[in-house]
mmCIF file of C-alpha atoms in Angstrom:
data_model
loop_
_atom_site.group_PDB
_atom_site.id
_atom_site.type_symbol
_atom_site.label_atom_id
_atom_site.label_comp_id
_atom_site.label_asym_id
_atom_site.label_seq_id
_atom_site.Cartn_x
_atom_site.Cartn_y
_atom_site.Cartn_z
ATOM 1 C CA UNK A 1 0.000 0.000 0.000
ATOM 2 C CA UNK A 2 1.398 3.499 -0.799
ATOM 3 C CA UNK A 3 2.545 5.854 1.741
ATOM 4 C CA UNK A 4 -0.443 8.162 2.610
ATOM 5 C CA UNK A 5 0.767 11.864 0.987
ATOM 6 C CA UNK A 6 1.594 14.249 3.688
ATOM 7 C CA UNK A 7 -0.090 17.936 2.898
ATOM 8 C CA UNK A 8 0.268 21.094 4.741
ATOM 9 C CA UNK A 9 -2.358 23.179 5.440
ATOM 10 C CA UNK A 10 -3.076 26.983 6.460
ATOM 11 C CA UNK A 11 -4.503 26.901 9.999
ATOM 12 C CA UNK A 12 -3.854 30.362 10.897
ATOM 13 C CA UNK A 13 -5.975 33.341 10.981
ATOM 14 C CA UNK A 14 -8.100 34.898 8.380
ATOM 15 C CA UNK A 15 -7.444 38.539 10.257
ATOM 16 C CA UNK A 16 -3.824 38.217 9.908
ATOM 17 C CA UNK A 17 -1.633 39.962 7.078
ATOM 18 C CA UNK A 18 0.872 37.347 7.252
ATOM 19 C CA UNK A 19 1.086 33.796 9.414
ATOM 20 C CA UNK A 20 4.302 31.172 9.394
ATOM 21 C CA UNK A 21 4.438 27.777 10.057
ATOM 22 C CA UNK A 22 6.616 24.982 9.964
ATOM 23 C CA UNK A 23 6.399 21.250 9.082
ATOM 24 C CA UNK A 24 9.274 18.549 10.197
ATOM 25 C CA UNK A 25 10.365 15.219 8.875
ATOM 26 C CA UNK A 26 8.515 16.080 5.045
ATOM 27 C CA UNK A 27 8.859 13.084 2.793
ATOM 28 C CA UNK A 28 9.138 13.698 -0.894
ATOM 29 C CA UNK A 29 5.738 13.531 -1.980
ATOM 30 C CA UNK A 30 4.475 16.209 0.227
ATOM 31 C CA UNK A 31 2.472 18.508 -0.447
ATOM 32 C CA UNK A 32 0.815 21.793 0.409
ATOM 33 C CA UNK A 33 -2.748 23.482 0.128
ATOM 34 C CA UNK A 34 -3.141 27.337 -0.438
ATOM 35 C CA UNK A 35 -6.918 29.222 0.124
ATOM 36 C CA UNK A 36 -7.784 31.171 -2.333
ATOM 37 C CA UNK A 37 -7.240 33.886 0.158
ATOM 38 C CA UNK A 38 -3.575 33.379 0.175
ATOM 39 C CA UNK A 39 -0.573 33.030 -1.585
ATOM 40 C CA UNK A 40 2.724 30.571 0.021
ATOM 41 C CA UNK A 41 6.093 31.097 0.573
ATOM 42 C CA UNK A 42 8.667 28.029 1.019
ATOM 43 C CA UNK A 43 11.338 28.193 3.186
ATOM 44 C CA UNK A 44 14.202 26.081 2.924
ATOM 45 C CA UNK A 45 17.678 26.263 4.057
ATOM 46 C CA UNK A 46 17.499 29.621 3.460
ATOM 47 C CA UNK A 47 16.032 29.450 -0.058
ATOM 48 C CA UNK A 48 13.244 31.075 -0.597
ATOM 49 C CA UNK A 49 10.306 30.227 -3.058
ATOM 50 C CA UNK A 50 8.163 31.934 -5.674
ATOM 51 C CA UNK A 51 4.576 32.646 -4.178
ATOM 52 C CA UNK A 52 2.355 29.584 -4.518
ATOM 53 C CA UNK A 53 -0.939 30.324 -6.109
ATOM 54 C CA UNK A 54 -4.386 29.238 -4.591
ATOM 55 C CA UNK A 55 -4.326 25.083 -4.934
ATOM 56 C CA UNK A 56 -2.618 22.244 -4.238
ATOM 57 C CA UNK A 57 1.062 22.050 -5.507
ATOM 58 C CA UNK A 58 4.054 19.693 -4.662
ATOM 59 C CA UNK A 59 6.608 20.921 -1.892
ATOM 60 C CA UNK A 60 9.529 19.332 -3.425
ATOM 61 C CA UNK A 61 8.709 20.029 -7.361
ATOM 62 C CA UNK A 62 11.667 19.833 -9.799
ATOM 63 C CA UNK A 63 9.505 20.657 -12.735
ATOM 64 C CA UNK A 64 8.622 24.483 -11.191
ATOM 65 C CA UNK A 65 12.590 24.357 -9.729
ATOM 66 C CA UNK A 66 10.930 24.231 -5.722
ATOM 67 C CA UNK A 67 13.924 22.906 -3.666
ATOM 68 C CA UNK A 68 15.530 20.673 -6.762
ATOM 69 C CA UNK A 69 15.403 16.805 -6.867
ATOM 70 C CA UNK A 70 15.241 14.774 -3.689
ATOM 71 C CA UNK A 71 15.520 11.256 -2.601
ATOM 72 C CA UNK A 72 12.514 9.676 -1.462
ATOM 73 C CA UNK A 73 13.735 8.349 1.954
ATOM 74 C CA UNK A 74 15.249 11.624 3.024
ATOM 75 C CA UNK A 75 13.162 13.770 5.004
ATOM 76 C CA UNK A 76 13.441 17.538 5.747
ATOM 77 C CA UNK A 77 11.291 20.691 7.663
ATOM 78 C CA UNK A 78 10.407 23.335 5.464
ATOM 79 C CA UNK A 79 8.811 26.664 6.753
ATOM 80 C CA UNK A 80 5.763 28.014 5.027
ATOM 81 C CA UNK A 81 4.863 32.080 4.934
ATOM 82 C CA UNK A 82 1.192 32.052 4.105
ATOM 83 C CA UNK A 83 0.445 35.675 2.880
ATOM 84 C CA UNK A 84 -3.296 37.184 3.194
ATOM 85 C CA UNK A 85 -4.322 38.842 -0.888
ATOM 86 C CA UNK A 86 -7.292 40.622 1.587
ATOM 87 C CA UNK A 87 -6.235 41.532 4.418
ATOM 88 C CA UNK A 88 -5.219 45.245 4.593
ATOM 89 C CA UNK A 89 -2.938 46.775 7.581
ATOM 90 C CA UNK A 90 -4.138 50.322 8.737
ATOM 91 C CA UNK A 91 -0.833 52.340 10.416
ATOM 92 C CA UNK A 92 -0.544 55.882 11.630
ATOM 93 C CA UNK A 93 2.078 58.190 10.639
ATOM 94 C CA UNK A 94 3.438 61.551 11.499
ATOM 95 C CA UNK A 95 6.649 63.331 9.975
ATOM 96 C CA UNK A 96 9.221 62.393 12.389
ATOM 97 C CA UNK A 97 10.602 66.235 12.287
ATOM 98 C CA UNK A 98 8.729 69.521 11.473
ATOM 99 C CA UNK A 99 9.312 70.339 7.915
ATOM 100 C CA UNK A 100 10.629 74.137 7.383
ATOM 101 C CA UNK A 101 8.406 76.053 5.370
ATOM 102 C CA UNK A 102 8.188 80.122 4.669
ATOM 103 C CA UNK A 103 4.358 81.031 4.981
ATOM 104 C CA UNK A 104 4.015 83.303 2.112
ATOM 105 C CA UNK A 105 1.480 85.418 3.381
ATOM 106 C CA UNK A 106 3.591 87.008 6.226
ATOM 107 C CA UNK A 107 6.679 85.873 4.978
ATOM 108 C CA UNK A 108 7.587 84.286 8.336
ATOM 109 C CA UNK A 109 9.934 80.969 8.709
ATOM 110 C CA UNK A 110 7.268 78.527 10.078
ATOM 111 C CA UNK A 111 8.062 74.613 11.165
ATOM 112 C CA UNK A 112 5.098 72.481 10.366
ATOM 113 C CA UNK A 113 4.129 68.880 11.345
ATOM 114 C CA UNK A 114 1.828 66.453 9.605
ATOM 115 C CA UNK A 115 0.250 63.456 10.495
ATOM 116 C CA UNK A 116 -2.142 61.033 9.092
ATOM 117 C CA UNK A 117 -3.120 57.490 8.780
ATOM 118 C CA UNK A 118 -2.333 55.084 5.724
ATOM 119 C CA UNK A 119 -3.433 51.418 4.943
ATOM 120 C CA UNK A 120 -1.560 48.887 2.654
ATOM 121 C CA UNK A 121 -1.727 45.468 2.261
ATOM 122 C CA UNK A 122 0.842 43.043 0.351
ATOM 123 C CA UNK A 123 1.029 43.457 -3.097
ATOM 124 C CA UNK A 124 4.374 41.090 -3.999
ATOM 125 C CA UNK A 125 4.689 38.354 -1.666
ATOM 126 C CA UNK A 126 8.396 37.650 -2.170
ATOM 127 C CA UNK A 127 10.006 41.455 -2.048
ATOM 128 C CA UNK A 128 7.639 41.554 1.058
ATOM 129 C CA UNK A 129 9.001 38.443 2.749
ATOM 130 C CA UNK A 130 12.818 39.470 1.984
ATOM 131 C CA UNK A 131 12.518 43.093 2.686
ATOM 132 C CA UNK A 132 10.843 43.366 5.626
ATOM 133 C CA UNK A 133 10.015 39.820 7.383
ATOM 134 C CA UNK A 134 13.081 37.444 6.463
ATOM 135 C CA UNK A 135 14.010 35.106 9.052
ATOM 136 C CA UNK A 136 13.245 36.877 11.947
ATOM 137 C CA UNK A 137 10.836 34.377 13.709
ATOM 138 C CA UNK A 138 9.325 36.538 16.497
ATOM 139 C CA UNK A 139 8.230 39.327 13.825
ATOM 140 C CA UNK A 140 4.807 40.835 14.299
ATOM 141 C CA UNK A 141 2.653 43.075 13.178
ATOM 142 C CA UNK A 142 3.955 45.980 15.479
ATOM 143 C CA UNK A 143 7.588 45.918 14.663
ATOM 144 C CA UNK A 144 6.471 45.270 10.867
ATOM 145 C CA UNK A 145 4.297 48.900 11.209
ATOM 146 C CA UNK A 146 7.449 50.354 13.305
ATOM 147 C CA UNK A 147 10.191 49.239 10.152
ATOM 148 C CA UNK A 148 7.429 50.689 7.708
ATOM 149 C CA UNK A 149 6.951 54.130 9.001
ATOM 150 C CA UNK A 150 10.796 54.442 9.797
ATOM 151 C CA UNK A 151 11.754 54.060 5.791
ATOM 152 C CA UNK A 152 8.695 55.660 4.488
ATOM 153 C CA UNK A 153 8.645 58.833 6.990
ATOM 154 C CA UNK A 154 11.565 60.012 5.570
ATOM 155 C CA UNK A 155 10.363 60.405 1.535
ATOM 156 C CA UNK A 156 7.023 61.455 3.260
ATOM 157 C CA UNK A 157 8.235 64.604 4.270
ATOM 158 C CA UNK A 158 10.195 64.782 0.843
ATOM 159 C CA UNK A 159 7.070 64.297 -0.915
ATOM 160 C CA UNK A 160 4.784 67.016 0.921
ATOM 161 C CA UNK A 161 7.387 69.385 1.202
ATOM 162 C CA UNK A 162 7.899 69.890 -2.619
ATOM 163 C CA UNK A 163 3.659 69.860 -2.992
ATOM 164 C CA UNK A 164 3.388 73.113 -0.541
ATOM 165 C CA UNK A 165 6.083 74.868 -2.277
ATOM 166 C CA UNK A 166 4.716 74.015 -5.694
ATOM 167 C CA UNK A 167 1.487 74.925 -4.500
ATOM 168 C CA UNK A 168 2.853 78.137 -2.438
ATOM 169 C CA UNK A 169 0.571 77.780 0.493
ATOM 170 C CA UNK A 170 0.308 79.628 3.598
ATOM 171 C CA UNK A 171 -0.234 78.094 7.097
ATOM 172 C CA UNK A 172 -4.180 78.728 6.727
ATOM 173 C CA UNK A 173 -4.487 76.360 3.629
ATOM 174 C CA UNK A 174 -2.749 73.421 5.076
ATOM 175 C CA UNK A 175 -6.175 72.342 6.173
ATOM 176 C CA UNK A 176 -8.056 73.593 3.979
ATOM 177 C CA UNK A 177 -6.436 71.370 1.659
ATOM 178 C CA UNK A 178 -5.176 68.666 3.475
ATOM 179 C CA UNK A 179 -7.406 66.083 0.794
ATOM 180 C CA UNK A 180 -5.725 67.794 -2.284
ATOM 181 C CA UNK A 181 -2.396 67.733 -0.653
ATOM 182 C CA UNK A 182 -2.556 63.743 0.403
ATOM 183 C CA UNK A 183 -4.031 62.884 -3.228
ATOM 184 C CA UNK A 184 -1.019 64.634 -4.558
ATOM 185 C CA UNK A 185 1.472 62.681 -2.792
ATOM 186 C CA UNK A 186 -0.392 59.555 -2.813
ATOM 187 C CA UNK A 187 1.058 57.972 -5.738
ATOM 188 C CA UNK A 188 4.759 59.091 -4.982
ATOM 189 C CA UNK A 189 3.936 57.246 -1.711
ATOM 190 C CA UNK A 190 2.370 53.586 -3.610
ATOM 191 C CA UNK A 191 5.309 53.747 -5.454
ATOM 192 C CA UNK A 192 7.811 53.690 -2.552
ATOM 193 C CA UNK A 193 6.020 50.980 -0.717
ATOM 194 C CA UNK A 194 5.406 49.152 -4.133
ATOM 195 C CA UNK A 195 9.376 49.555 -5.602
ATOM 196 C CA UNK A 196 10.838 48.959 -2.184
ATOM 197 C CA UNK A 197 8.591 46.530 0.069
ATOM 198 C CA UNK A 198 6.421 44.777 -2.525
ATOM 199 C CA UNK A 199 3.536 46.458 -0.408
ATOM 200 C CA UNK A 200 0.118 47.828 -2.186
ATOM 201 C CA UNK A 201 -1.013 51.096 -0.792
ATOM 202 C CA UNK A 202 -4.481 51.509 -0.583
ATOM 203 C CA UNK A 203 -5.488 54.343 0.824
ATOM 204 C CA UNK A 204 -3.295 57.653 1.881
ATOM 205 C CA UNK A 205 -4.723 60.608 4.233
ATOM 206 C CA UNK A 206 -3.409 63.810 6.271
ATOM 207 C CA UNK A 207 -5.397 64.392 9.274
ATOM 208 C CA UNK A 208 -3.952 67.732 10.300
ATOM 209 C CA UNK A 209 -1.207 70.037 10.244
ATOM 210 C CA UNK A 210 0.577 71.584 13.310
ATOM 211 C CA UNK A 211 2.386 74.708 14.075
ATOM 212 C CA UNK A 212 4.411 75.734 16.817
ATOM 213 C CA UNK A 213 3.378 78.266 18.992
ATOM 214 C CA UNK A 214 6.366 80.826 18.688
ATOM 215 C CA UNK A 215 5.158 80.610 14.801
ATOM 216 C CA UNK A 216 1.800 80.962 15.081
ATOM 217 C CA UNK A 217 2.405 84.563 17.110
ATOM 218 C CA UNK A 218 4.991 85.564 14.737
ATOM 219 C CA UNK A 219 2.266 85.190 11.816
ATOM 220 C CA UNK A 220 -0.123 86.939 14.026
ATOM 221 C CA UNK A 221 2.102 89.762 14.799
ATOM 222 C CA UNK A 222 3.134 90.165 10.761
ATOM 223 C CA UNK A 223 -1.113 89.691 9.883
ATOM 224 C CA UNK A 224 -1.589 92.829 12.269
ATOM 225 C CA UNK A 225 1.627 94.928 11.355
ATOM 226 C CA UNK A 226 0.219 94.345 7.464
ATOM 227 C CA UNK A 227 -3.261 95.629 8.734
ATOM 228 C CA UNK A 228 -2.108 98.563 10.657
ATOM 229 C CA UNK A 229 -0.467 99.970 7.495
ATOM 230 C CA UNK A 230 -3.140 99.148 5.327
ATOM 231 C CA UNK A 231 -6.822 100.203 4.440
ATOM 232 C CA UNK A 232 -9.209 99.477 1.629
ATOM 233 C CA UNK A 233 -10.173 101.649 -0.877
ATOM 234 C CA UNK A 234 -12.980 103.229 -0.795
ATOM 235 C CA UNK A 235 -14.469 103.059 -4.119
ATOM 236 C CA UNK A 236 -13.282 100.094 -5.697
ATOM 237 C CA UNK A 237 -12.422 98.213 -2.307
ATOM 238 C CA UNK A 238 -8.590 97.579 -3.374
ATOM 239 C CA UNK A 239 -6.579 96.877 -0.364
ATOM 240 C CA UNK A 240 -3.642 100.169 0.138
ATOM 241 C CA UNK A 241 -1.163 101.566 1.600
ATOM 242 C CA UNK A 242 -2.750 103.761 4.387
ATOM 243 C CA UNK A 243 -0.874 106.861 3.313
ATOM 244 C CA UNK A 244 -2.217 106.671 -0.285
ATOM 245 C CA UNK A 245 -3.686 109.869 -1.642
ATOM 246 C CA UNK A 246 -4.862 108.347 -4.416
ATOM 247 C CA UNK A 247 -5.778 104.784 -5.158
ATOM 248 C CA UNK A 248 -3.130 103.379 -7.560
ATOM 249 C CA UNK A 249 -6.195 100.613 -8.865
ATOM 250 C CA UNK A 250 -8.825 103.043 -10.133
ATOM 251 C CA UNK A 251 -6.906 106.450 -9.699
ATOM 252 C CA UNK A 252 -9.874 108.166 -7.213
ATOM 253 C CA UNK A 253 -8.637 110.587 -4.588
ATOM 254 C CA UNK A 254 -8.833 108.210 -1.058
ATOM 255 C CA UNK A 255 -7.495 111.072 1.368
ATOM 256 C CA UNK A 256 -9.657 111.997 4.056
ATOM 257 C CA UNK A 257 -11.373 109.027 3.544
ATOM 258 C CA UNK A 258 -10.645 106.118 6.502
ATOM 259 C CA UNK A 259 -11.687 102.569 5.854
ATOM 260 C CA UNK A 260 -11.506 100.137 9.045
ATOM 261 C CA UNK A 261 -9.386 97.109 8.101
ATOM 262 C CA UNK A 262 -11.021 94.943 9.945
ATOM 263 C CA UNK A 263 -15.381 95.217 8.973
ATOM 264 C CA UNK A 264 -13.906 97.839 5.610
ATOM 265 C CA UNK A 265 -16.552 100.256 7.141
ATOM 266 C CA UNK A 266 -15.940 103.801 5.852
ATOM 267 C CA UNK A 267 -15.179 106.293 8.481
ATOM 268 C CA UNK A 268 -14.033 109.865 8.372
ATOM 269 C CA UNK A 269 -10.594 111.540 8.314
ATOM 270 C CA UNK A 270 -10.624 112.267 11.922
ATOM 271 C CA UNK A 271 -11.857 109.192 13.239
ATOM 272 C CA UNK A 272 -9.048 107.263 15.235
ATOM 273 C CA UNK A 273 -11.249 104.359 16.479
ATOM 274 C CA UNK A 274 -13.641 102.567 14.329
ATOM 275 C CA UNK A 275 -17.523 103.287 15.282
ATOM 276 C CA UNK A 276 -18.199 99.997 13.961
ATOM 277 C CA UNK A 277 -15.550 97.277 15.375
ATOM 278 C CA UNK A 278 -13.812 99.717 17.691
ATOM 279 C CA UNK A 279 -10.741 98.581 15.756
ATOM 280 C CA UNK A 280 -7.736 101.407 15.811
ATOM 281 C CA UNK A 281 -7.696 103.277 12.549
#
């Protein structure tokens, strides 16, 4: 009577990006079984496999080159990286270092942080297992997340600092357009992971933006210098300087004339305190 085939099977869980097993004393004709939800990885003697489609294959297959030719009383253990096509890993990040920006409105030197939150899931099994699992046995999720933001953090801050230059934004629009910014930079980002880590990204936001407080009352300071020497025109509502006789947009005479800078209510020459706002004219 034959020898009963040996097969290897995935008993880990569903939830899990990645699991790894082992499986002693494997005759020749062993085999394994993938779910269609995964893809294998053999581990031999520190050879590692092509991924293994969903199915049933051979262990020891010369024909597809898995661990060459072997004699059938020889036994060996083999380690098997079942890798989830599914499952997707959700990580927070935040640029390790404020990036150093000049906030064109005021023209002050600002330092700006950004976080967000990212999710990927594995896109080439192989480049995934060799880059960032190997043989390290007790590697889990955390220090997996940990190794990922370390190497990506740094082309992160790359990536957004070029789009708020190109884009010349102040402090105020960091928010504003936090979506645009993050769907800029997305697929600078998929192609990191991708290139580098075999790793699908499928989804890339920013939260928010923050700015230290030293920077945030320098801006403040500038925004009410600006103001102070400024008013708005009176008859075509151009913004001036507060000394202007004439209004260098549509030519009228603006003296005597006072505009508040802060509601635009007109006021007249001799008016030192807006009636409306009580702001300082």
């Amino acid at each position: 009577m034959a020898d009963k085939v040996q097969v290897v099977k995935f008993t880990g869980n569903n939830t899990d990006l990645y699991t790894r097993e082992s499986a002693d004393a494997l005759r020749a004709s062993a085999q394994v079984i993938v779910p269609e939800t995964h893809t294998v990885l053999l581990v031999k003697d520190g050879i590692v496999s092509e991924a293994l489609a969903a199915g049933r294959h051979d262990i020891f297959d010369v024909k597809n080159g898995l661990f060459g030719p072997k004699k059938s009383d020889e036994s060996a253990t083999v380690d098997f990286v079942f890798i989830s096509k599914t499952v997707k890993l959700p990580m927070l990040w935040g640029t390790p270092a404020p990036i150093r920006t000049v906030d064109p409105e005021t023209g002050v030197h600002v330092t700006v942080g950004f976080n967000g939150e990212l999710e990927f899931r594995v896109g080439t099994p192989r480049k995934f297992y060799l880059e960032l699992v190997g043989s390290e046995t007790d590697y889990d999720i955390v220090k997996l997340k940990k190794r990922v933001q370390t190497r990506l953090m740094s082309v992160v801050e790359q990536f957004i600092t070029r789009a708020v230059d190109e884009e010349n934004m102040c402090y105020a629009d960091f928010t504003l357009k936090k979506v645009e910014i993050a769907q800029k930079i997305k697929g600078n980002v998929a192609e990191f992971l991708d290139k580098g880590y075999g790793l699908e990204l499928c989804s890339f936001t920013i939260a928010g933006a923050t700015l230290a407080d030293g920077d945030y009352l320098n801006m403040e300071r500038k925004r009410n210098e600006a103001a102070s020497s400024s008013m708005f025109c009176p008859h075509c509502g151009k913004k001036i300087a507060r000394d202007s006789k004439f209004c260098p947009e549509c030519g009228k005479a603006v003296a005597g004339e006072r505009v508040c800078p802060n509601c635009g209510k007109h006021n007249g020459s001799g008016v030192k305190f807006c009636p409306e706002c009580g702001t300082k004219l």
